[in-house]
PDB file of C-alpha atoms in Angstrom:
ATOM      1  CA  UNK A   1     -11.712 -14.380   6.123  1.00 78.00           C
ATOM      2  CA  UNK A   2      -9.110 -11.904   4.766  1.00 85.00           C
ATOM      3  CA  UNK A   3      -5.882 -13.056   3.392  1.00 92.00           C
ATOM      4  CA  UNK A   4      -3.800 -10.941   5.785  1.00 96.00           C
ATOM      5  CA  UNK A   5      -5.153 -10.201   9.144  1.00 96.00           C
ATOM      6  CA  UNK A   6      -3.592  -7.293  11.330  1.00 95.00           C
ATOM      7  CA  UNK A   7      -4.831  -6.094  14.831  1.00 87.00           C
ATOM      8  CA  UNK A   8      -5.979  -2.423  14.117  1.00 84.00           C
ATOM      9  CA  UNK A   9      -5.005  -1.313  17.720  1.00 86.00           C
ATOM     10  CA  UNK A  10      -4.720   1.389  18.614  1.00 92.00           C
ATOM     11  CA  UNK A  11      -1.532   0.472  20.599  1.00 95.00           C
ATOM     12  CA  UNK A  12      -0.155   3.148  23.001  1.00 97.00           C
ATOM     13  CA  UNK A  13       3.223   2.913  24.544  1.00 97.00           C
ATOM     14  CA  UNK A  14       5.630   5.098  26.553  1.00 98.00           C
ATOM     15  CA  UNK A  15       8.631   6.580  24.918  1.00 98.00           C
ATOM     16  CA  UNK A  16      11.545   4.106  24.867  1.00 98.00           C
ATOM     17  CA  UNK A  17       9.463   0.910  25.001  1.00 97.00           C
ATOM     18  CA  UNK A  18       9.820  -1.992  22.584  1.00 97.00           C
ATOM     19  CA  UNK A  19       6.823  -2.256  20.248  1.00 97.00           C
ATOM     20  CA  UNK A  20       5.846  -5.474  18.604  1.00 97.00           C
ATOM     21  CA  UNK A  21       3.393  -5.455  15.634  1.00 97.00           C
ATOM     22  CA  UNK A  22       2.172  -8.553  14.034  1.00 97.00           C
ATOM     23  CA  UNK A  23       0.400  -9.910  11.018  1.00 97.00           C
ATOM     24  CA  UNK A  24      -0.997 -13.463  10.128  1.00 97.00           C
ATOM     25  CA  UNK A  25      -1.701 -14.601   6.727  1.00 96.00           C
ATOM     26  CA  UNK A  26      -3.434 -17.652   4.969  1.00 94.00           C
ATOM     27  CA  UNK A  27      -1.927 -17.859   1.619  1.00 92.00           C
ATOM     28  CA  UNK A  28       1.167 -20.160   1.557  1.00 91.00           C
ATOM     29  CA  UNK A  29       2.206 -18.701  -1.818  1.00 90.00           C
ATOM     30  CA  UNK A  30       3.366 -15.405  -0.350  1.00 92.00           C
ATOM     31  CA  UNK A  31       7.168 -15.206  -0.571  1.00 91.00           C
ATOM     32  CA  UNK A  32       7.910 -11.355   0.040  1.00 93.00           C
ATOM     33  CA  UNK A  33       6.878  -9.522   3.218  1.00 95.00           C
ATOM     34  CA  UNK A  34       6.960  -5.842   3.670  1.00 96.00           C
ATOM     35  CA  UNK A  35       6.214  -3.259   6.442  1.00 98.00           C
ATOM     36  CA  UNK A  36       5.183   0.216   5.596  1.00 98.00           C
ATOM     37  CA  UNK A  37       4.582   3.164   7.932  1.00 98.00           C
ATOM     38  CA  UNK A  38       1.830   5.685   7.119  1.00 98.00           C
ATOM     39  CA  UNK A  39       1.434   8.999   8.715  1.00 97.00           C
ATOM     40  CA  UNK A  40      -1.967  10.679   8.673  1.00 94.00           C
ATOM     41  CA  UNK A  41      -2.921  11.884   5.285  1.00 92.00           C
ATOM     42  CA  UNK A  42       0.277  10.750   3.608  1.00 95.00           C
ATOM     43  CA  UNK A  43       1.080   7.790   1.426  1.00 96.00           C
ATOM     44  CA  UNK A  44       2.638   4.564   2.865  1.00 98.00           C
ATOM     45  CA  UNK A  45       6.389   4.570   3.178  1.00 97.00           C
ATOM     46  CA  UNK A  46       8.385   1.334   2.789  1.00 96.00           C
ATOM     47  CA  UNK A  47      10.338   0.490   6.099  1.00 96.00           C
ATOM     48  CA  UNK A  48      11.726  -2.836   4.984  1.00 93.00           C
ATOM     49  CA  UNK A  49      11.078  -6.068   3.134  1.00 91.00           C
ATOM     50  CA  UNK A  50      12.087  -9.672   3.748  1.00 93.00           C
ATOM     51  CA  UNK A  51      12.137 -12.718   1.568  1.00 89.00           C
ATOM     52  CA  UNK A  52      10.902 -15.913   3.008  1.00 85.00           C
ATOM     53  CA  UNK A  53      11.653 -16.856   6.597  1.00 84.00           C
ATOM     54  CA  UNK A  54      14.107 -15.204   8.700  1.00 87.00           C
ATOM     55  CA  UNK A  55      15.145 -12.031  10.413  1.00 92.00           C
ATOM     56  CA  UNK A  56      16.158  -8.579   9.072  1.00 94.00           C
ATOM     57  CA  UNK A  57      17.416  -5.652  11.078  1.00 96.00           C
ATOM     58  CA  UNK A  58      17.632  -2.014   9.964  1.00 95.00           C
ATOM     59  CA  UNK A  59      18.572   0.300  12.892  1.00 96.00           C
ATOM     60  CA  UNK A  60      15.842   0.245  15.532  1.00 97.00           C
ATOM     61  CA  UNK A  61      13.769  -1.992  13.472  1.00 97.00           C
ATOM     62  CA  UNK A  62      13.559  -5.835  13.110  1.00 97.00           C
ATOM     63  CA  UNK A  63      11.261  -7.745  10.814  1.00 97.00           C
ATOM     64  CA  UNK A  64      10.719 -11.475  11.436  1.00 97.00           C
ATOM     65  CA  UNK A  65       9.016 -13.983   9.218  1.00 96.00           C
ATOM     66  CA  UNK A  66       7.876 -17.385  10.292  1.00 95.00           C
ATOM     67  CA  UNK A  67       6.505 -19.071   7.170  1.00 93.00           C
ATOM     68  CA  UNK A  68       5.531 -22.331   9.025  1.00 93.00           C
ATOM     69  CA  UNK A  69       3.268 -20.350  11.167  1.00 94.00           C
ATOM     70  CA  UNK A  70       2.289 -17.759   8.590  1.00 95.00           C
ATOM     71  CA  UNK A  71       3.069 -15.046  11.024  1.00 95.00           C
ATOM     72  CA  UNK A  72       5.258 -11.899  10.514  1.00 97.00           C
ATOM     73  CA  UNK A  73       6.314  -9.381  13.062  1.00 97.00           C
ATOM     74  CA  UNK A  74       8.019  -5.975  13.289  1.00 97.00           C
ATOM     75  CA  UNK A  75       9.803  -4.940  16.302  1.00 97.00           C
ATOM     76  CA  UNK A  76      10.588  -1.228  17.116  1.00 98.00           C
ATOM     77  CA  UNK A  77      13.226  -0.572  19.842  1.00 98.00           C
ATOM     78  CA  UNK A  78      13.703   2.501  21.724  1.00 98.00           C
ATOM     79  CA  UNK A  79      10.282   3.905  20.505  1.00 98.00           C
ATOM     80  CA  UNK A  80      10.162   7.598  19.744  1.00 97.00           C
ATOM     81  CA  UNK A  81       7.088   9.896  19.486  1.00 97.00           C
ATOM     82  CA  UNK A  82       8.049  10.366  15.973  1.00 97.00           C
ATOM     83  CA  UNK A  83       7.270   6.654  15.302  1.00 98.00           C
ATOM     84  CA  UNK A  84       3.542   7.400  16.064  1.00 97.00           C
ATOM     85  CA  UNK A  85       1.930   6.305  12.835  1.00 97.00           C
ATOM     86  CA  UNK A  86      -0.198   3.467  11.195  1.00 97.00           C
ATOM     87  CA  UNK A  87       1.914   0.406  10.377  1.00 98.00           C
ATOM     88  CA  UNK A  88       0.910  -1.740   7.464  1.00 98.00           C
ATOM     89  CA  UNK A  89       2.087  -5.157   6.750  1.00 98.00           C
ATOM     90  CA  UNK A  90       1.937  -6.259   2.975  1.00 97.00           C
ATOM     91  CA  UNK A  91       2.995  -9.406   1.107  1.00 95.00           C
ATOM     92  CA  UNK A  92       3.087 -10.702  -2.361  1.00 92.00           C
ATOM     93  CA  UNK A  93       3.792 -13.981  -4.045  1.00 84.00           C
ATOM     94  CA  UNK A  94       6.681 -15.142  -6.123  1.00 67.00           C
ATOM     95  CA  UNK A  95       4.768 -15.031  -9.333  1.00 64.00           C
ATOM     96  CA  UNK A  96       6.663 -13.138 -12.061  1.00 61.00           C
ATOM     97  CA  UNK A  97       3.476 -11.904 -13.714  1.00 67.00           C
ATOM     98  CA  UNK A  98       2.425  -9.351 -10.913  1.00 81.00           C
ATOM     99  CA  UNK A  99       3.616  -6.748  -8.276  1.00 88.00           C
ATOM    100  CA  UNK A 100       0.238  -6.848  -6.465  1.00 93.00           C
ATOM    101  CA  UNK A 101       0.677  -6.307  -2.860  1.00 95.00           C
ATOM    102  CA  UNK A 102      -1.863  -7.613  -0.335  1.00 96.00           C
ATOM    103  CA  UNK A 103      -2.016  -5.395   2.747  1.00 97.00           C
ATOM    104  CA  UNK A 104      -3.165  -5.672   6.312  1.00 97.00           C
ATOM    105  CA  UNK A 105      -5.634  -3.426   7.774  1.00 96.00           C
ATOM    106  CA  UNK A 106      -2.889  -1.509   9.700  1.00 96.00           C
ATOM    107  CA  UNK A 107      -2.093  -0.952  13.302  1.00 96.00           C
ATOM    108  CA  UNK A 108      -2.284   2.408  14.725  1.00 96.00           C
ATOM    109  CA  UNK A 109       0.706   3.210  17.111  1.00 97.00           C
ATOM    110  CA  UNK A 110       1.050   6.159  19.586  1.00 97.00           C
ATOM    111  CA  UNK A 111       4.326   6.616  21.394  1.00 98.00           C
ATOM    112  CA  UNK A 112       3.734   8.884  24.393  1.00 97.00           C
ATOM    113  CA  UNK A 113       6.526  11.362  25.490  1.00 96.00           C
TER     114      UNK A 113
ATOM    115  CA  UNK B   1      10.494  15.459  -8.907  1.00 54.00           C
ATOM    116  CA  UNK B   2      12.114  13.175  -6.591  1.00 82.00           C
ATOM    117  CA  UNK B   3       8.925  11.177  -5.694  1.00 95.00           C
ATOM    118  CA  UNK B   4       5.729  10.035  -7.077  1.00 97.00           C
ATOM    119  CA  UNK B   5       3.113  12.853  -7.577  1.00 97.00           C
ATOM    120  CA  UNK B   6      -0.675  12.696  -7.775  1.00 98.00           C
ATOM    121  CA  UNK B   7      -3.078  15.349  -8.968  1.00 97.00           C
ATOM    122  CA  UNK B   8      -5.438  16.447  -7.766  1.00 98.00           C
ATOM    123  CA  UNK B   9      -4.829  16.144  -4.163  1.00 97.00           C
ATOM    124  CA  UNK B  10      -8.547  16.317  -3.366  1.00 98.00           C
ATOM    125  CA  UNK B  11     -11.536  15.741  -5.708  1.00 98.00           C
ATOM    126  CA  UNK B  12     -15.142  16.367  -4.843  1.00 98.00           C
ATOM    127  CA  UNK B  13     -17.751  15.230  -7.390  1.00 98.00           C
ATOM    128  CA  UNK B  14     -21.334  14.327  -7.800  1.00 97.00           C
ATOM    129  CA  UNK B  15     -22.757  10.945  -8.014  1.00 98.00           C
ATOM    130  CA  UNK B  16     -22.938   9.796 -11.685  1.00 97.00           C
ATOM    131  CA  UNK B  17     -20.063  12.086 -12.867  1.00 98.00           C
ATOM    132  CA  UNK B  18     -16.804  11.077 -14.477  1.00 98.00           C
ATOM    133  CA  UNK B  19     -13.371  11.677 -12.888  1.00 98.00           C
ATOM    134  CA  UNK B  20      -9.897  11.320 -13.874  1.00 98.00           C
ATOM    135  CA  UNK B  21      -6.923  10.885 -11.428  1.00 98.00           C
ATOM    136  CA  UNK B  22      -3.325  11.464 -12.524  1.00 98.00           C
ATOM    137  CA  UNK B  23      -0.069   9.857 -11.363  1.00 98.00           C
ATOM    138  CA  UNK B  24       3.460  10.730 -12.143  1.00 98.00           C
ATOM    139  CA  UNK B  25       5.867   8.016 -11.257  1.00 98.00           C
ATOM    140  CA  UNK B  26       9.470   8.245 -10.258  1.00 97.00           C
ATOM    141  CA  UNK B  27      11.619   8.813 -13.339  1.00 95.00           C
ATOM    142  CA  UNK B  28      13.011   5.420 -14.657  1.00 93.00           C
ATOM    143  CA  UNK B  29      10.293   3.391 -12.825  1.00 95.00           C
ATOM    144  CA  UNK B  30       8.771   1.112 -15.424  1.00 95.00           C
ATOM    145  CA  UNK B  31       6.283  -0.541 -13.033  1.00 96.00           C
ATOM    146  CA  UNK B  32       3.325   1.483 -11.878  1.00 97.00           C
ATOM    147  CA  UNK B  33       0.489   0.533  -9.469  1.00 97.00           C
ATOM    148  CA  UNK B  34      -2.821   1.821  -8.329  1.00 98.00           C
ATOM    149  CA  UNK B  35      -4.386   1.019  -5.032  1.00 98.00           C
ATOM    150  CA  UNK B  36      -7.551   2.292  -3.235  1.00 98.00           C
ATOM    151  CA  UNK B  37      -7.538   2.988   0.526  1.00 98.00           C
ATOM    152  CA  UNK B  38     -10.990   3.221   2.425  1.00 96.00           C
ATOM    153  CA  UNK B  39     -11.032   4.871   5.899  1.00 94.00           C
ATOM    154  CA  UNK B  40      -9.395   2.605   8.467  1.00 92.00           C
ATOM    155  CA  UNK B  41      -8.298  -0.026   6.026  1.00 95.00           C
ATOM    156  CA  UNK B  42      -5.135  -1.122   4.198  1.00 97.00           C
ATOM    157  CA  UNK B  43      -4.605  -0.217   0.551  1.00 98.00           C
ATOM    158  CA  UNK B  44      -6.601  -2.440  -1.812  1.00 98.00           C
ATOM    159  CA  UNK B  45      -4.771  -3.384  -5.113  1.00 97.00           C
ATOM    160  CA  UNK B  46      -6.469  -2.123  -8.413  1.00 98.00           C
ATOM    161  CA  UNK B  47      -3.967  -2.467 -11.352  1.00 97.00           C
ATOM    162  CA  UNK B  48      -0.343  -2.994 -12.166  1.00 96.00           C
ATOM    163  CA  UNK B  49       1.422  -1.710 -15.257  1.00 96.00           C
ATOM    164  CA  UNK B  50       4.720  -2.860 -16.586  1.00 94.00           C
ATOM    165  CA  UNK B  51       5.660  -0.295 -19.274  1.00 93.00           C
ATOM    166  CA  UNK B  52       2.450   0.713 -21.198  1.00 94.00           C
ATOM    167  CA  UNK B  53       0.595  -2.541 -20.716  1.00 92.00           C
ATOM    168  CA  UNK B  54      -1.643  -3.447 -17.834  1.00 92.00           C
ATOM    169  CA  UNK B  55       0.079  -6.748 -16.549  1.00 90.00           C
ATOM    170  CA  UNK B  56      -2.493  -7.223 -13.907  1.00 93.00           C
ATOM    171  CA  UNK B  57      -5.878  -5.609 -13.753  1.00 95.00           C
ATOM    172  CA  UNK B  58      -7.568  -8.176 -11.326  1.00 94.00           C
ATOM    173  CA  UNK B  59      -8.363  -5.520  -8.670  1.00 95.00           C
ATOM    174  CA  UNK B  60     -10.432  -3.329 -10.766  1.00 97.00           C
ATOM    175  CA  UNK B  61     -13.864  -3.598  -9.088  1.00 96.00           C
ATOM    176  CA  UNK B  62     -16.163  -3.263 -12.290  1.00 95.00           C
ATOM    177  CA  UNK B  63     -16.094  -1.869 -15.781  1.00 96.00           C
ATOM    178  CA  UNK B  64     -16.647   1.686 -14.535  1.00 98.00           C
ATOM    179  CA  UNK B  65     -12.908   1.745 -13.595  1.00 98.00           C
ATOM    180  CA  UNK B  66     -10.116   1.995 -16.232  1.00 97.00           C
ATOM    181  CA  UNK B  67      -6.535   3.102 -16.406  1.00 98.00           C
ATOM    182  CA  UNK B  68      -4.148   3.961 -18.973  1.00 97.00           C
ATOM    183  CA  UNK B  69      -0.458   4.606 -19.392  1.00 97.00           C
ATOM    184  CA  UNK B  70       0.029   5.328 -23.031  1.00 95.00           C
ATOM    185  CA  UNK B  71       3.721   6.396 -22.991  1.00 94.00           C
ATOM    186  CA  UNK B  72       4.937   4.216 -20.238  1.00 92.00           C
ATOM    187  CA  UNK B  73       5.295   7.087 -17.712  1.00 95.00           C
ATOM    188  CA  UNK B  74       2.335   9.084 -16.513  1.00 97.00           C
ATOM    189  CA  UNK B  75      -0.839   7.041 -15.696  1.00 98.00           C
ATOM    190  CA  UNK B  76      -4.535   8.220 -15.476  1.00 98.00           C
ATOM    191  CA  UNK B  77      -7.207   6.383 -13.462  1.00 98.00           C
ATOM    192  CA  UNK B  78     -10.523   6.855 -14.897  1.00 98.00           C
ATOM    193  CA  UNK B  79     -13.888   6.350 -13.121  1.00 98.00           C
ATOM    194  CA  UNK B  80     -17.136   6.645 -14.918  1.00 98.00           C
ATOM    195  CA  UNK B  81     -20.632   7.065 -13.315  1.00 98.00           C
ATOM    196  CA  UNK B  82     -19.214   7.552  -9.936  1.00 98.00           C
ATOM    197  CA  UNK B  83     -20.988   6.144  -6.865  1.00 97.00           C
ATOM    198  CA  UNK B  84     -20.770   7.100  -3.321  1.00 97.00           C
ATOM    199  CA  UNK B  85     -19.062   3.825  -2.448  1.00 97.00           C
ATOM    200  CA  UNK B  86     -16.216   4.940  -4.719  1.00 98.00           C
ATOM    201  CA  UNK B  87     -15.190   7.661  -2.032  1.00 98.00           C
ATOM    202  CA  UNK B  88     -11.772   6.648  -0.960  1.00 98.00           C
ATOM    203  CA  UNK B  89      -8.091   7.736  -1.204  1.00 98.00           C
ATOM    204  CA  UNK B  90      -6.619   6.641  -4.442  1.00 98.00           C
ATOM    205  CA  UNK B  91      -2.817   5.802  -4.006  1.00 98.00           C
ATOM    206  CA  UNK B  92      -0.318   5.436  -6.904  1.00 98.00           C
ATOM    207  CA  UNK B  93       2.927   3.669  -6.512  1.00 98.00           C
ATOM    208  CA  UNK B  94       5.977   3.049  -8.831  1.00 97.00           C
ATOM    209  CA  UNK B  95       9.017   0.738  -8.786  1.00 95.00           C
ATOM    210  CA  UNK B  96      11.735  -0.731 -10.815  1.00 93.00           C
ATOM    211  CA  UNK B  97      10.788  -4.129 -12.508  1.00 87.00           C
ATOM    212  CA  UNK B  98      11.610  -7.634 -11.227  1.00 85.00           C
ATOM    213  CA  UNK B  99      12.709  -7.705  -7.654  1.00 83.00           C
ATOM    214  CA  UNK B 100      12.168  -3.946  -7.585  1.00 87.00           C
ATOM    215  CA  UNK B 101       8.630  -4.771  -7.361  1.00 87.00           C
ATOM    216  CA  UNK B 102       9.271  -5.303  -3.553  1.00 87.00           C
ATOM    217  CA  UNK B 103      10.082  -1.703  -3.084  1.00 92.00           C
ATOM    218  CA  UNK B 104       7.102   0.206  -4.231  1.00 95.00           C
ATOM    219  CA  UNK B 105       7.251   3.985  -3.489  1.00 96.00           C
ATOM    220  CA  UNK B 106       3.874   5.555  -2.993  1.00 98.00           C
ATOM    221  CA  UNK B 107       2.611   8.965  -3.794  1.00 98.00           C
ATOM    222  CA  UNK B 108       0.459  11.106  -1.377  1.00 97.00           C
ATOM    223  CA  UNK B 109      -2.949  10.001  -2.838  1.00 98.00           C
ATOM    224  CA  UNK B 110      -5.864  11.754  -4.350  1.00 98.00           C
ATOM    225  CA  UNK B 111      -8.844  12.026  -1.816  1.00 98.00           C
ATOM    226  CA  UNK B 112     -12.065  11.305  -3.725  1.00 98.00           C
ATOM    227  CA  UNK B 113     -15.445  12.253  -2.194  1.00 98.00           C
ATOM    228  CA  UNK B 114     -18.614  11.347  -4.209  1.00 98.00           C
ATOM    229  CA  UNK B 115     -21.524  13.304  -2.925  1.00 96.00           C
TER     230      UNK B 115
END
């Protein structure tokens, strides 16, 4: 079993829809949770990160972390065709010795005009 | 430059050959990371440098892989006796230290193909 599980999709939605992307994880030591967006043949781009449980909002994006369930989500409101990309969740522990990120497989999202 | 740069963007080599992949981090970023991404998968951690030293090399798959960062800036990932299974996109990222490690900035990657 992988440490981080993410449904690869693909997920197809109409423009303007609310999108929900999710990851589950097994390692209770993870403290920091990130969401990256990756366009085809490009490097991942950080959207946002959260520490421990709770919500964080940035424009049309909201990240949620539920550590008790080992479950994280990214919500995209008013989705746009330019949001079409692969979304990767990533996480790391609180150890001071490493910056190692563990990534999910990525979910491919297509927003249709 | 403003972002992380990687060279070459593409590399095709033959099985058994030696390759070097280069990463130029964002100026001032003391932390540098290498990841490998296979088709349809998320990036997989290889190694993390803080300054010139490898603080965590737990992701290097075997002793054919080696990375250096002699002056604490540019890094080179070296792969000896390449195998077809090494074909992937090799991503480099950099960040500030401490809590800055939660904001890793990735380069465009080097696409390695081993024939």
